[in-house]
mmCIF file of C-alpha atoms in Angstrom:
data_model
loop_
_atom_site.group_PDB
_atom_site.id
_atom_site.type_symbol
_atom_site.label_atom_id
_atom_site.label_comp_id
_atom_site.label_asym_id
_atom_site.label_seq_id
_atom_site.Cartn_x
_atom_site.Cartn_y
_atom_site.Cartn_z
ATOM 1 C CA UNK A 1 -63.222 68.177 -69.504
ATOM 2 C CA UNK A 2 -66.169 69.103 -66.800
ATOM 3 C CA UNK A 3 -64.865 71.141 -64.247
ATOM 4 C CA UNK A 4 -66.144 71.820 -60.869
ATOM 5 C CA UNK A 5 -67.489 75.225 -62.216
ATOM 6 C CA UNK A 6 -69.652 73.640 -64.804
ATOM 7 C CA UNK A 7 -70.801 71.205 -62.461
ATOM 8 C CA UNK A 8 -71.410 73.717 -60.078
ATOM 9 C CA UNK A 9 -73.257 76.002 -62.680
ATOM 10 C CA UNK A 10 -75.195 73.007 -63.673
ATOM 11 C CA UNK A 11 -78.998 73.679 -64.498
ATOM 12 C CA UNK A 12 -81.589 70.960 -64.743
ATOM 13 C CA UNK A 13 -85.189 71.693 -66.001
ATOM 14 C CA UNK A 14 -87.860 70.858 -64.420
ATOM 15 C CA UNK A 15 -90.596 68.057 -64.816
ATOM 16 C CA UNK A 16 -93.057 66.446 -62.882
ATOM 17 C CA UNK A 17 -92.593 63.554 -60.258
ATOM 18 C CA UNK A 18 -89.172 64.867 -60.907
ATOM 19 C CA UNK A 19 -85.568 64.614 -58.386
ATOM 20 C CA UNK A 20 -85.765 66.822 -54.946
ATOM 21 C CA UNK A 21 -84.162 69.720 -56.100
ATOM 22 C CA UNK A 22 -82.258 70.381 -52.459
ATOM 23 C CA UNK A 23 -81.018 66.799 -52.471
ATOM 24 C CA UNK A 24 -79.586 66.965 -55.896
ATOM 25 C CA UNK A 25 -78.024 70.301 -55.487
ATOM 26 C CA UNK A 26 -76.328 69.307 -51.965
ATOM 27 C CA UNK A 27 -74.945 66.225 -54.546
ATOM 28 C CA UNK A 28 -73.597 68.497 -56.805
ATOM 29 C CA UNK A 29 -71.514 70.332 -53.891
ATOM 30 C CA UNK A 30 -70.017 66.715 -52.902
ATOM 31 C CA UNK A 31 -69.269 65.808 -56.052
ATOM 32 C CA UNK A 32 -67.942 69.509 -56.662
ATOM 33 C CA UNK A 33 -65.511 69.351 -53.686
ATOM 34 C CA UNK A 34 -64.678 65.815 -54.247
ATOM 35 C CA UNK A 35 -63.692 66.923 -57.733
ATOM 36 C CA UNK A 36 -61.679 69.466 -57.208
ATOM 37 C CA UNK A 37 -59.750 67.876 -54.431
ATOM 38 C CA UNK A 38 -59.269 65.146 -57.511
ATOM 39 C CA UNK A 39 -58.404 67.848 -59.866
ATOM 40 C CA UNK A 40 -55.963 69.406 -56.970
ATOM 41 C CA UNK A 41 -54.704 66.388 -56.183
ATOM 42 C CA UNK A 42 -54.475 65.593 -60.066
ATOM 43 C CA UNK A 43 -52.464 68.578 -60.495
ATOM 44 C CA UNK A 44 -50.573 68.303 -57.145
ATOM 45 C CA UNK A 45 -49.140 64.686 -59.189
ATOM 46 C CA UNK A 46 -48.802 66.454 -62.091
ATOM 47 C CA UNK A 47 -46.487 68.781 -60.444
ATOM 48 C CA UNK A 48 -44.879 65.676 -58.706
ATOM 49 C CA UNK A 49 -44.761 63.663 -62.346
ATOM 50 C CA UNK A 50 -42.955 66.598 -63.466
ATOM 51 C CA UNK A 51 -40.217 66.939 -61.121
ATOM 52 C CA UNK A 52 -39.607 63.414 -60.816
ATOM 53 C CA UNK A 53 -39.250 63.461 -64.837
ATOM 54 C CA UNK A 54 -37.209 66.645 -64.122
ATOM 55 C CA UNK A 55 -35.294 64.376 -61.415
ATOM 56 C CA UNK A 56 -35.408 61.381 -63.875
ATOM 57 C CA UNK A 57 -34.034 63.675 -66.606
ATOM 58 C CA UNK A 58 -31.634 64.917 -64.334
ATOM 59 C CA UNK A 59 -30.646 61.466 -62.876
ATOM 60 C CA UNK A 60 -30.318 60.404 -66.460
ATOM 61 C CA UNK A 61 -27.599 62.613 -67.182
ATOM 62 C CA UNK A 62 -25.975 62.351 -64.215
ATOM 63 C CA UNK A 63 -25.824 58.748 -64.446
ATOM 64 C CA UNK A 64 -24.714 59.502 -68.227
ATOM 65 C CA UNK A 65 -22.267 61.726 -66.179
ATOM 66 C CA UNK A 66 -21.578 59.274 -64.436
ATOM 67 C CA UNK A 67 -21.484 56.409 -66.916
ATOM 68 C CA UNK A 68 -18.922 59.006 -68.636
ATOM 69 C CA UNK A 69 -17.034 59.200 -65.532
ATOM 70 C CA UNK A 70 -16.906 55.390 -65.099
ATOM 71 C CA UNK A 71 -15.554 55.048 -68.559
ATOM 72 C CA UNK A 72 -13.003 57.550 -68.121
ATOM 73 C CA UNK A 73 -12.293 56.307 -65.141
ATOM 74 C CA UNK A 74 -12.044 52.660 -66.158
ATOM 75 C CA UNK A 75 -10.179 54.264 -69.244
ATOM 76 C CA UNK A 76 -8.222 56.243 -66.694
ATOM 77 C CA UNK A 77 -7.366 52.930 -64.835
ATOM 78 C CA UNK A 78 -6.399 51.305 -68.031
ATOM 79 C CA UNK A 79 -4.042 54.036 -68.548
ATOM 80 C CA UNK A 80 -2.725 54.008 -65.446
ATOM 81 C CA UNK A 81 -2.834 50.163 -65.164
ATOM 82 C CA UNK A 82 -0.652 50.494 -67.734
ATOM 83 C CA UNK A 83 1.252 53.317 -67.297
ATOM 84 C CA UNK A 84 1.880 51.810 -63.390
ATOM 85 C CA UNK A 85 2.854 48.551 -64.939
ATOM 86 C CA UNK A 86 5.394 50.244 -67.864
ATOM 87 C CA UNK A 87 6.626 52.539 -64.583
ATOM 88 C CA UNK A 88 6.783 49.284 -62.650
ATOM 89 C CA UNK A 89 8.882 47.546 -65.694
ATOM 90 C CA UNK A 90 10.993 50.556 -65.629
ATOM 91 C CA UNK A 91 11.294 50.592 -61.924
ATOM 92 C CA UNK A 92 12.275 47.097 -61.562
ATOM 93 C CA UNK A 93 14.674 46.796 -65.043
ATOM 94 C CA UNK A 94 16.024 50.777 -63.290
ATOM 95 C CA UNK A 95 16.706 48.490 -59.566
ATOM 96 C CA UNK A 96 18.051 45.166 -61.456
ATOM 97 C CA UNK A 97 20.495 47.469 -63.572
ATOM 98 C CA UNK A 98 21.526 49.643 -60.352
ATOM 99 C CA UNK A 99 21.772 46.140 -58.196
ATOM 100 C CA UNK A 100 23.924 45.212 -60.886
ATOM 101 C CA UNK A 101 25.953 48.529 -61.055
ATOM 102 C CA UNK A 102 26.024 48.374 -57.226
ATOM 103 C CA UNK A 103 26.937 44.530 -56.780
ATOM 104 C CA UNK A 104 29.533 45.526 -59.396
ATOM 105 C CA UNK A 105 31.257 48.082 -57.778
ATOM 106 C CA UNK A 106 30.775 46.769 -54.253
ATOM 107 C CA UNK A 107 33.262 43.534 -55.206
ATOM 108 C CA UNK A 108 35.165 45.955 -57.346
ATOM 109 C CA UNK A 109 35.840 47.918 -54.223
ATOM 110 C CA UNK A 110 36.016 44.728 -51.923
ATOM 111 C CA UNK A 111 39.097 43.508 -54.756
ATOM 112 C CA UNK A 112 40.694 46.996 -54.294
ATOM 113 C CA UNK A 113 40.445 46.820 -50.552
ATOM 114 C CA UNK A 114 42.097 43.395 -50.275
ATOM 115 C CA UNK A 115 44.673 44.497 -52.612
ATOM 116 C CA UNK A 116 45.365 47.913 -50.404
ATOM 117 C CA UNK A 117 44.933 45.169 -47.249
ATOM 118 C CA UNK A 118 47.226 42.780 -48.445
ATOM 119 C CA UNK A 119 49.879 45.457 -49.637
ATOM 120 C CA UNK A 120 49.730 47.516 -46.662
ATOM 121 C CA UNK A 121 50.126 43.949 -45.179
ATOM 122 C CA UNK A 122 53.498 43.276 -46.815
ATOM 123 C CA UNK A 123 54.492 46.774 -46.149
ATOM 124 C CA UNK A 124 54.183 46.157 -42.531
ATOM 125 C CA UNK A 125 55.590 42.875 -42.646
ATOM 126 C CA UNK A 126 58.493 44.738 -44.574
ATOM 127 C CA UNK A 127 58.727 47.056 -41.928
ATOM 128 C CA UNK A 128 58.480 44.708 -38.818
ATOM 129 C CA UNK A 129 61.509 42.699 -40.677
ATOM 130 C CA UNK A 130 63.647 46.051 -41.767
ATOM 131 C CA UNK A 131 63.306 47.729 -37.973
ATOM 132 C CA UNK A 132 63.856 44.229 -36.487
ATOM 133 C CA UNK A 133 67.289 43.697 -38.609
ATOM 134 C CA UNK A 134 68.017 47.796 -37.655
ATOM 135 C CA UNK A 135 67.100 47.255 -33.628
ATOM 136 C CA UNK A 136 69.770 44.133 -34.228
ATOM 137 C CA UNK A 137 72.417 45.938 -36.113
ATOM 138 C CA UNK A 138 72.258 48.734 -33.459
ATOM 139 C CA UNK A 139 72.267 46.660 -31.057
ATOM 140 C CA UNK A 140 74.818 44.462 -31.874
ATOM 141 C CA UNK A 141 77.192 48.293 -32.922
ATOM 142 C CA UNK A 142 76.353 48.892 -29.176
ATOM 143 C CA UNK A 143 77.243 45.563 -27.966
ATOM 144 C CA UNK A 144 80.086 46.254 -29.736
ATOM 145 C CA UNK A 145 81.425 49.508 -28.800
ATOM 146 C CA UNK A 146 80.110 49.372 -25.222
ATOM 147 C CA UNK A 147 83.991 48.438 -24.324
ATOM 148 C CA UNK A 148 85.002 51.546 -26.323
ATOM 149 C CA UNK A 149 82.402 53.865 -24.594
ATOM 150 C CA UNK A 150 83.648 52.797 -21.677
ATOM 151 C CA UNK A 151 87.113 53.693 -21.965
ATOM 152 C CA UNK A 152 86.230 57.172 -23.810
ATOM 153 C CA UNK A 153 84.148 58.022 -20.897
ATOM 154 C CA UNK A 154 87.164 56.596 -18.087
ATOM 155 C CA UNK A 155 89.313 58.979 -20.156
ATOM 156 C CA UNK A 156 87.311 62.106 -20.143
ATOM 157 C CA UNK A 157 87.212 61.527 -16.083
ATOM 158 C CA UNK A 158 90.757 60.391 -16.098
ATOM 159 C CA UNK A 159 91.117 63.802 -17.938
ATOM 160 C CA UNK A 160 88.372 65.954 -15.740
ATOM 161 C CA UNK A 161 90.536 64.896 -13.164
ATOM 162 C CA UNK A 162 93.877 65.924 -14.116
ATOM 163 C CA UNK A 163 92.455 69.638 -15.365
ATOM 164 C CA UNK A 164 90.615 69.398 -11.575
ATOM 165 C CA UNK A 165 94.635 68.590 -10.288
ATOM 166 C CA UNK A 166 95.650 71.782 -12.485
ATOM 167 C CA UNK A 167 93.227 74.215 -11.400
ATOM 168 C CA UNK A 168 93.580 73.307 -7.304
ATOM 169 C CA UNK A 169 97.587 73.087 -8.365
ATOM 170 C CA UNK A 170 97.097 76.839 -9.794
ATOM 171 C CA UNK A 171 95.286 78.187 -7.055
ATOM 172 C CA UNK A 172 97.294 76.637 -4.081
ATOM 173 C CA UNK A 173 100.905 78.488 -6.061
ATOM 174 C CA UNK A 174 97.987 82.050 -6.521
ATOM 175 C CA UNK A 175 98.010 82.131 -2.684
ATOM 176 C CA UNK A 176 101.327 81.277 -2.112
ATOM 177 C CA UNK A 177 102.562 84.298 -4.794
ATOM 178 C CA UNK A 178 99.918 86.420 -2.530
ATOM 179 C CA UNK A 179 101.659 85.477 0.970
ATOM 180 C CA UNK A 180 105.348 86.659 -1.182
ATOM 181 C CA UNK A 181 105.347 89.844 -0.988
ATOM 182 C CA UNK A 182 108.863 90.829 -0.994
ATOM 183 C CA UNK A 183 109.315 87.920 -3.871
ATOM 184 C CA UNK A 184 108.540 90.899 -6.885
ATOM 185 C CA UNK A 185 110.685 93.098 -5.484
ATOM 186 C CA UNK A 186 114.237 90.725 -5.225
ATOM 187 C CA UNK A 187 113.454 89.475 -8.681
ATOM 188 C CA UNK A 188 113.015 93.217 -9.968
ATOM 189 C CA UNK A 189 116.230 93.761 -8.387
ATOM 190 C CA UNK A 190 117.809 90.971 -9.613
ATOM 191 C CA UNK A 191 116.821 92.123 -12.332
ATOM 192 C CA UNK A 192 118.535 95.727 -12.867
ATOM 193 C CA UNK A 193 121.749 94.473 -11.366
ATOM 194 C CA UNK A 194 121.776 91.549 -14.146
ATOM 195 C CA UNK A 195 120.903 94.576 -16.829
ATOM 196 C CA UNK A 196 123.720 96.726 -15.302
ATOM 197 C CA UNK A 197 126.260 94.007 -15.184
ATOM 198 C CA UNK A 198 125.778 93.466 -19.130
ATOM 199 C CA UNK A 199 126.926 97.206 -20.193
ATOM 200 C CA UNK A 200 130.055 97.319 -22.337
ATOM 201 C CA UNK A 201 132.820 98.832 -20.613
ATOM 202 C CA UNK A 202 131.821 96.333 -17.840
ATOM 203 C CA UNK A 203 134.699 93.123 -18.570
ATOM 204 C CA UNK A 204 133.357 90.426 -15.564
ATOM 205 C CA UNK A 205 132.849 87.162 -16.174
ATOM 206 C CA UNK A 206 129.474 85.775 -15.257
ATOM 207 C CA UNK A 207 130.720 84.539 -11.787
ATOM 208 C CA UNK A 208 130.535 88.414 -10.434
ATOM 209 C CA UNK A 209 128.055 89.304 -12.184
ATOM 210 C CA UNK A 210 125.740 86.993 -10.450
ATOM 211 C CA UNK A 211 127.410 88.353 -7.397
ATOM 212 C CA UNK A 212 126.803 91.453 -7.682
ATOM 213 C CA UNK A 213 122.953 90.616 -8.233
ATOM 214 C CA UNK A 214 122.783 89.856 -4.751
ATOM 215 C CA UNK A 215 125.107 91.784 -3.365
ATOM 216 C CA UNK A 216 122.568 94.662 -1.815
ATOM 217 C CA UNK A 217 119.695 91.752 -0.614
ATOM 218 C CA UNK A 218 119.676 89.431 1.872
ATOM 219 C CA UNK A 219 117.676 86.595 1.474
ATOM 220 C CA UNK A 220 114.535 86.516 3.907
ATOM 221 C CA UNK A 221 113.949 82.545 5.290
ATOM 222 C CA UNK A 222 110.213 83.821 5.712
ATOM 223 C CA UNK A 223 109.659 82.910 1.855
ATOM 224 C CA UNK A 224 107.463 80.385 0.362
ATOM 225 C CA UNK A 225 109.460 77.247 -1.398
ATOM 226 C CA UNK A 226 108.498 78.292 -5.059
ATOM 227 C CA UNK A 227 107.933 81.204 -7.169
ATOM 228 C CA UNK A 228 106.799 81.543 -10.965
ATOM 229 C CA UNK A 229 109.438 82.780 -13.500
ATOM 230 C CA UNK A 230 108.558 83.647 -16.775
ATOM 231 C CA UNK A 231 110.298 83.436 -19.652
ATOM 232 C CA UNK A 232 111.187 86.602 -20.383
ATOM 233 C CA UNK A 233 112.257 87.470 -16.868
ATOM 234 C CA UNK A 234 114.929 84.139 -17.478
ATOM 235 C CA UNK A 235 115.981 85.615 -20.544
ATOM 236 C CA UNK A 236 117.241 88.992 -18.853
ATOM 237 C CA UNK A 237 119.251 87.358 -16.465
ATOM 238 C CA UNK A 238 122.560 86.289 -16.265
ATOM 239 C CA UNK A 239 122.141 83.522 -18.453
ATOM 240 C CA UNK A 240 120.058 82.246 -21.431
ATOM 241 C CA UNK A 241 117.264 80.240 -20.717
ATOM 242 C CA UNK A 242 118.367 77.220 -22.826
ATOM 243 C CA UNK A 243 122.001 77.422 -21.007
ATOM 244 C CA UNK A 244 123.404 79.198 -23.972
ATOM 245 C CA UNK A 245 125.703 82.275 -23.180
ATOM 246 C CA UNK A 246 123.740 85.875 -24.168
ATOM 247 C CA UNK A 247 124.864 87.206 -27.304
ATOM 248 C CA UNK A 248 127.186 89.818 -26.576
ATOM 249 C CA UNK A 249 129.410 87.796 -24.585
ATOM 250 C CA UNK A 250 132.051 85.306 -24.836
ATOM 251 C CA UNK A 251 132.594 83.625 -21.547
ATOM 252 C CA UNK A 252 131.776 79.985 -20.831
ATOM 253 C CA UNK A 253 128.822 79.867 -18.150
ATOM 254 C CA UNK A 254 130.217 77.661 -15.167
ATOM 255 C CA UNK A 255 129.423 74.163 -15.368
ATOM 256 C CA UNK A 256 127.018 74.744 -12.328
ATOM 257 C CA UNK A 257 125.076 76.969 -14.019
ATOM 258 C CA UNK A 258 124.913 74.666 -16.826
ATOM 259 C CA UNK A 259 123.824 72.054 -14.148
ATOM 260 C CA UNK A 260 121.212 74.462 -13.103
ATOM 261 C CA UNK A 261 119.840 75.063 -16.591
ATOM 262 C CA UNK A 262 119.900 71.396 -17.699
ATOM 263 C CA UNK A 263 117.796 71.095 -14.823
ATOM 264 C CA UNK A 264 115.355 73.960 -15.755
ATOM 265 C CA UNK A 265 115.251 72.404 -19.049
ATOM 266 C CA UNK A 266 114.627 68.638 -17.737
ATOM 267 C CA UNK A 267 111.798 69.886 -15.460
ATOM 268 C CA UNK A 268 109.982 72.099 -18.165
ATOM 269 C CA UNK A 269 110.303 68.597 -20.290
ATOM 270 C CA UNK A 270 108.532 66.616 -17.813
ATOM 271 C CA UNK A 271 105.833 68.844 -17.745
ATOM 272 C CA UNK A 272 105.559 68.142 -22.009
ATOM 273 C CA UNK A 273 102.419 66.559 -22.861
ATOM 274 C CA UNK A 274 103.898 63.377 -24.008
ATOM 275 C CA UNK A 275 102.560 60.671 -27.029
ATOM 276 C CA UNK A 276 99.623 59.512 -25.922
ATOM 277 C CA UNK A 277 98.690 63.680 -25.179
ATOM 278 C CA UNK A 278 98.407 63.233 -21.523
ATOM 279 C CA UNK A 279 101.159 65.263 -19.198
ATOM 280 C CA UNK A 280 104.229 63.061 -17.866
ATOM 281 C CA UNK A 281 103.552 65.214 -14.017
ATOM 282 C CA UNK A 282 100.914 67.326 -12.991
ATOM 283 C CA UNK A 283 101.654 70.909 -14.350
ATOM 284 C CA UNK A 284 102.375 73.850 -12.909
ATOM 285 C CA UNK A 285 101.949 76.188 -16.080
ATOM 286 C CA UNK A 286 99.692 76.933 -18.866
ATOM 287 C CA UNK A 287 99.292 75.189 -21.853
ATOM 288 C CA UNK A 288 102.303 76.720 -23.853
ATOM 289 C CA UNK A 289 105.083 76.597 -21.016
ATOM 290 C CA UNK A 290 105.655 80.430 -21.098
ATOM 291 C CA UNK A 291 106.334 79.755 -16.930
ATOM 292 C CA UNK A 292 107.634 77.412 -15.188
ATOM 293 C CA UNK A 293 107.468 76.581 -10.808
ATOM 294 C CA UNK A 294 110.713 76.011 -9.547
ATOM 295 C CA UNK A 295 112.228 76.320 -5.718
ATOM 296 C CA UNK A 296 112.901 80.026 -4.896
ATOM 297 C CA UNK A 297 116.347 79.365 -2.666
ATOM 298 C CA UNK A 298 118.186 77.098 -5.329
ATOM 299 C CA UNK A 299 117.790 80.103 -7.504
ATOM 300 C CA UNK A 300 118.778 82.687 -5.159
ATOM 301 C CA UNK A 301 121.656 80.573 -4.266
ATOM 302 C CA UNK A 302 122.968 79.987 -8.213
ATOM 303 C CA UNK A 303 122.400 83.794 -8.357
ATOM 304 C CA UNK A 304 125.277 83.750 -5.517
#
């Protein structure tokens, strides 16, 4: 292949009527340069052939890359076409089965409710009927008894009234005992001369006795109507409570003594609770008629 050197190095010989040797020389140089820009040029394509068959090599196997990646990615695809499909089969049969399960239970649970509903229901209705028949019942017991309630609750007043009666009774005879105060003392004497009249060698009958009971007193008229005798204070007297002579002694009591006990006796009976457990007359004692209220001056005067 001529390069530009040989043509540059060219030699011609000479000969006669010949080329002008200037004009063939300043040739040469054009077609040197023009040369070797074709041979750079040549070579500057060269070098361009080269990396576009590098490039083309290198485009070839990336598109075989990518021709690989295409088929594993259409392969890929099919997998997953199929895979997504299966999944989707599973998916959907999964759903219908849990629908089912679901659907299942849901009326299982709506049966069980109504059941419950309807039970609870009857229960109520049970109820409703049971408390209306009780309300009914009760009412009709208090319908009933109302007369009886009535007459219980007239009889505690009735009753509230007569212990009201005892207590105002009781404190009306507590301040008449504290305006008495010489009423102790002729009891108390009464008292010893009864005791001293019952000694042995003493032969009276009950007559002086009682006589000489009073004997030393005089009776004030300043004194209150009643005073309170106990029992025991009757029973060391002249004469026995119950109008029975005291032991010891064999006289007859006078028949106006007897008069005057029967009376005693006749008044603490009236004061009795009687049958029906209410008292005949407002007492003037406690409960167990240990003392009775009678008039001061109609003992004093049997004690004549």
């Amino acid at each position: 292949m001529v390069t530009p050197n040989d043509i540059q190095n060219k030699v011609f010989s000479n000969a006669m009527r010949g080329y002008n040797k200037r004009e063939v020389d300043e040739f040469l140089d054009e077609i040197t340069i023009d040369f070797q820009k074709q041979l750079d040029e040549n070579a500057k394509m060269a070098a361009e052939i080269k990396q576009l068959n590098a490039q083309i090599e290198e485009s070839k196997k990336t598109q075989q890359s990518v021709a690989n990646t295409l088929e594993q990615a259409k392969r890929l695809m099919s997998d997953i076409s199929e895979s997504a499909e299966k999944r989707a089969e599973v998916i959907i049969k999964n759903a219908r089965l849990d629908a089912q399960t679901i659907t299942r239970n849901a009326k299982d649970s709506v049966e069980s409710l109504t059941r419950e509903a309807e039970l609870l229901q009857r229960k109520i209705s049970t109820f409703k009927a049971d408390f209306r028949d009780f309300m009914q019942k009760e009412q009709q017991k208090v319908e009933d008894n109302v007369d009886d309630l009535f007459s219980d609750l007239e009889g505690e007043l009735n009753h509230s009234g007569v212990v009201s009666g005892q207590i105002n009774s009781l404190d009306s005879l507590e301040r008449e005992l504290k305006d008495l105060p010489d009423a102790e003392d002729i009891l108390a004497k009464a008292e010893q001369k009864a005791l001293e009249s019952e000694k042995p060698e003493e032969d009276m009958d009950r007559t002086k006795v009682m006589n000489r009971a009073r004997e030393p007193e005089e009776i004030p008229e300043d004194l209150s109507r009643t005073i309170v005798m106990d029992r025991s204070t009757l029973s060391h007297t002249d004469f026995d409570f119950r109008g029975e002579e005291p032991a010891g002694r064999r006289e007859e009591p006078a028949s106006e003594e007897e008069d005057f006990l029967k009376k005693i006796d006749e008044e603490v009976e009236t004061y009795r609770p009687s049958q029906t457990g209410a008292p005949r007359k407002e007492p003037a004692f406690d409960d167990k008629a240990k003392t009775i209220v009678v008039d001061e001056k109609e003992i004093l005067s049997r004690l004549k």
